[in-house]
Coordinates of C-alpha atoms in Angstrom, one line a residue:
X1 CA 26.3 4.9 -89.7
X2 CA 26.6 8.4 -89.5
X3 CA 26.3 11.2 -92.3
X4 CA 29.0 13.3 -93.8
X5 CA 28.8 17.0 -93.9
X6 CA 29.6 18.4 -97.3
X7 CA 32.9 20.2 -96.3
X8 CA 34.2 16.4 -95.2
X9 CA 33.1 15.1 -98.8
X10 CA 35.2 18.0 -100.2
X11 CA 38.2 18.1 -97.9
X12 CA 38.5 14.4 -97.0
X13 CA 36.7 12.4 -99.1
X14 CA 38.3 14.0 -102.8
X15 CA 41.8 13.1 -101.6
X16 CA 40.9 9.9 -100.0
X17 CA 39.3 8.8 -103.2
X18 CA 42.1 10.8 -105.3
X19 CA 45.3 8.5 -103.6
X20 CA 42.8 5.5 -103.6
X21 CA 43.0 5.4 -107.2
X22 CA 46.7 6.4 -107.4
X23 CA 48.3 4.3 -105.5
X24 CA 46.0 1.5 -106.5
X25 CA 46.6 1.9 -110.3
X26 CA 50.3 2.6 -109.8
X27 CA 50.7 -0.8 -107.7
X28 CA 49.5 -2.6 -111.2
X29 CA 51.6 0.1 -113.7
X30 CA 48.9 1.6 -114.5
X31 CA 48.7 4.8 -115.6
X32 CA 45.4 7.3 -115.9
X33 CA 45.6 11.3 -116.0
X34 CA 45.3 12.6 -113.2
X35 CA 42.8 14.9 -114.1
X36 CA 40.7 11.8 -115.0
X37 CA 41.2 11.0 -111.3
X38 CA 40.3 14.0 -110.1
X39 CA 37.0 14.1 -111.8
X40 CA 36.4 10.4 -110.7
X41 CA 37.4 11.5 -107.1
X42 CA 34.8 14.0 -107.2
X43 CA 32.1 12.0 -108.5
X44 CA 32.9 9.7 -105.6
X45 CA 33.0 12.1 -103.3
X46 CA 29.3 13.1 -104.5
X47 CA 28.5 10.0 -104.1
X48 CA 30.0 9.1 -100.8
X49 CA 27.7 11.9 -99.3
X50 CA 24.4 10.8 -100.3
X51 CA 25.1 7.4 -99.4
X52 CA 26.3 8.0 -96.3
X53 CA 22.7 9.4 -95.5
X54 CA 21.1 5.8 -96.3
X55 CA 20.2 4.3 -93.2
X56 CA 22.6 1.5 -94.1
X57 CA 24.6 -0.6 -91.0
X58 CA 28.0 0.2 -90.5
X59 CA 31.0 -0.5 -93.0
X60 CA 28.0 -1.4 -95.9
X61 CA 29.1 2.3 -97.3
X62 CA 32.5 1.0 -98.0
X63 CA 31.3 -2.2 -100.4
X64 CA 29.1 1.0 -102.2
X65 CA 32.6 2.8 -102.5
X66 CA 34.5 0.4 -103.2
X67 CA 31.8 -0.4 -106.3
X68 CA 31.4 3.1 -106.8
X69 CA 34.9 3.9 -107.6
X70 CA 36.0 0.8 -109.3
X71 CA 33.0 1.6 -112.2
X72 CA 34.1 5.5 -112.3
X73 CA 38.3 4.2 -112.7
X74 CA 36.5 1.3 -115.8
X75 CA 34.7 5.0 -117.0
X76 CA 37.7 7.3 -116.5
X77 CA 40.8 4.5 -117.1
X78 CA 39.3 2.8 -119.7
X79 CA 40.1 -0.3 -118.4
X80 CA 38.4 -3.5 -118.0
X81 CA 36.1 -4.1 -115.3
X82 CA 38.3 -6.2 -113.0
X83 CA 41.5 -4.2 -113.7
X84 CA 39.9 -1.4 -112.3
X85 CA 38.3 -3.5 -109.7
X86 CA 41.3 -4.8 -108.5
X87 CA 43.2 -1.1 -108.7
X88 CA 40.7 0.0 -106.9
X89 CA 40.3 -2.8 -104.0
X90 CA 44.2 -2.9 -103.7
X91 CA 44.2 0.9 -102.9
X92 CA 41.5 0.7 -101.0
X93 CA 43.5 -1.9 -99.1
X94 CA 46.4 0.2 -98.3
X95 CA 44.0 2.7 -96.9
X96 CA 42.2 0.5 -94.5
X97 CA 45.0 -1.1 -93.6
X98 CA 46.5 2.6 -92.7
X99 CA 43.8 3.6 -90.7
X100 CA 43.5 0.4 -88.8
X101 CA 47.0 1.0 -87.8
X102 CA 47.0 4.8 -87.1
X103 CA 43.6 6.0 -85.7
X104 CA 44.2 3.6 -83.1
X105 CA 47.1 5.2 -81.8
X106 CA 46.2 9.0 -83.3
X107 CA 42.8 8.9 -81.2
X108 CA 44.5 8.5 -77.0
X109 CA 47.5 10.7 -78.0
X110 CA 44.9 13.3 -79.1
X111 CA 43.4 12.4 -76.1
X112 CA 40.1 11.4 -78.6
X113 CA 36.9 9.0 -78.5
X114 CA 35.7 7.4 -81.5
X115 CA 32.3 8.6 -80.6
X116 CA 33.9 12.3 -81.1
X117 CA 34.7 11.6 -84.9
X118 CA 30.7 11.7 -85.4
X119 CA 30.3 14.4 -83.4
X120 CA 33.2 16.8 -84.4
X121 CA 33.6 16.3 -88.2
X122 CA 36.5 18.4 -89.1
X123 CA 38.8 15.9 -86.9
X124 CA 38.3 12.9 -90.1
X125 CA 40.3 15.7 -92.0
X126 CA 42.6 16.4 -89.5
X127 CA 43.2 12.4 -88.6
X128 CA 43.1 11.9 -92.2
X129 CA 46.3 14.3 -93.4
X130 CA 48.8 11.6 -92.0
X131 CA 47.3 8.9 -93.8
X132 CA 47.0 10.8 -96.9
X133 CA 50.8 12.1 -96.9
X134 CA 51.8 8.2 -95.8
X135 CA 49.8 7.3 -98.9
X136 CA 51.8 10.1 -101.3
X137 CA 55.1 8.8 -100.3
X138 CA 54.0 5.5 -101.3
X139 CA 52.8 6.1 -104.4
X140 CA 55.9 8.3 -104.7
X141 CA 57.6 5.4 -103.9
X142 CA 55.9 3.1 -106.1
X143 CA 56.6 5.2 -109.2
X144 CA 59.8 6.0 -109.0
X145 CA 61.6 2.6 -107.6
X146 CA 59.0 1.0 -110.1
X147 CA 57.7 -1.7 -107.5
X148 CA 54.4 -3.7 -108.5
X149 CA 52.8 -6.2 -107.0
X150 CA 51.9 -7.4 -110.5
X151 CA 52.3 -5.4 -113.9
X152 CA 48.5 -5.4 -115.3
X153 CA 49.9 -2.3 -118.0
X154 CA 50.1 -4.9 -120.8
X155 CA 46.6 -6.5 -119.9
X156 CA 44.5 -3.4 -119.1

């Protein structure tokens, strides 16, 4: 596992976590100010950086996120523990699921190794904006066509 550089944490990993959390919450009607997401996606973010310099084998770092953000969208949401769990794993979801299907094809039209991602950091951001504007329109989608995959607003 490789580490992030700071600028990544701040330029990538604050909108990653940011649209995590939105889309997750909104795919349950949940609602949180987004300001309270904010501040959890920066807390993430700060966390995401340190323990990306763990010596820890690859894809352990996203179990640590996915537990580190589900406890700061409990904190921030004020939601139970699993409501915010699953928010946060359903988002999470739609993320992985995103870069599964687009770095694949992103990296030989870029003409881009995987091994160059550790290398050349800025190119997660740039790689990244796609996913993070497919991930707006969704939740844009999500709130304004009101589609859930189950309404937790009554149970939160």
């Amino acid at each position: 596992m490789y580490s992030i550089p700071w600028y990544i944490a701040i330029f990538e990993s604050i909108p990653e976590t940011f649209l995590i959390i939105f889309l997750g919450t909104a795919l349950f009607n949940i609602f949180i100010l987004r300001i309270k997401i904010f501040h959890a996606s920066v807390l993430s973010a700060g966390a995401s950086f340190f323990i990306r310099l763990l010596p820890l084998p690859f894809g352990i770092h996203t179990f640590i996120g996915l537990i580190v953000i589900s406890c700061l969208v409990w904190l921030f949401g004020e939601l139970s523990w699993w409501v915010a769990f699953i928010c946060t794993l359903a988002g999470m979801v739609c993320l992985l699921v995103l870069q599964s299907l687009m770095i694949p094809v992103m990296l030989p039209v870029l003409g881009l190794e995987y091994s160059e991602l550790a290398k050349q950091p800025w190119l997660n951001v740039f790689l990244f904006i796609p996913q993070g504007l497919l991930m707006a329109v969704a939740v844009l989608f999500v709130k304004s066509k009101k589609v859930y995959l189950y309404d937790l607003h009554e149970k939160a």
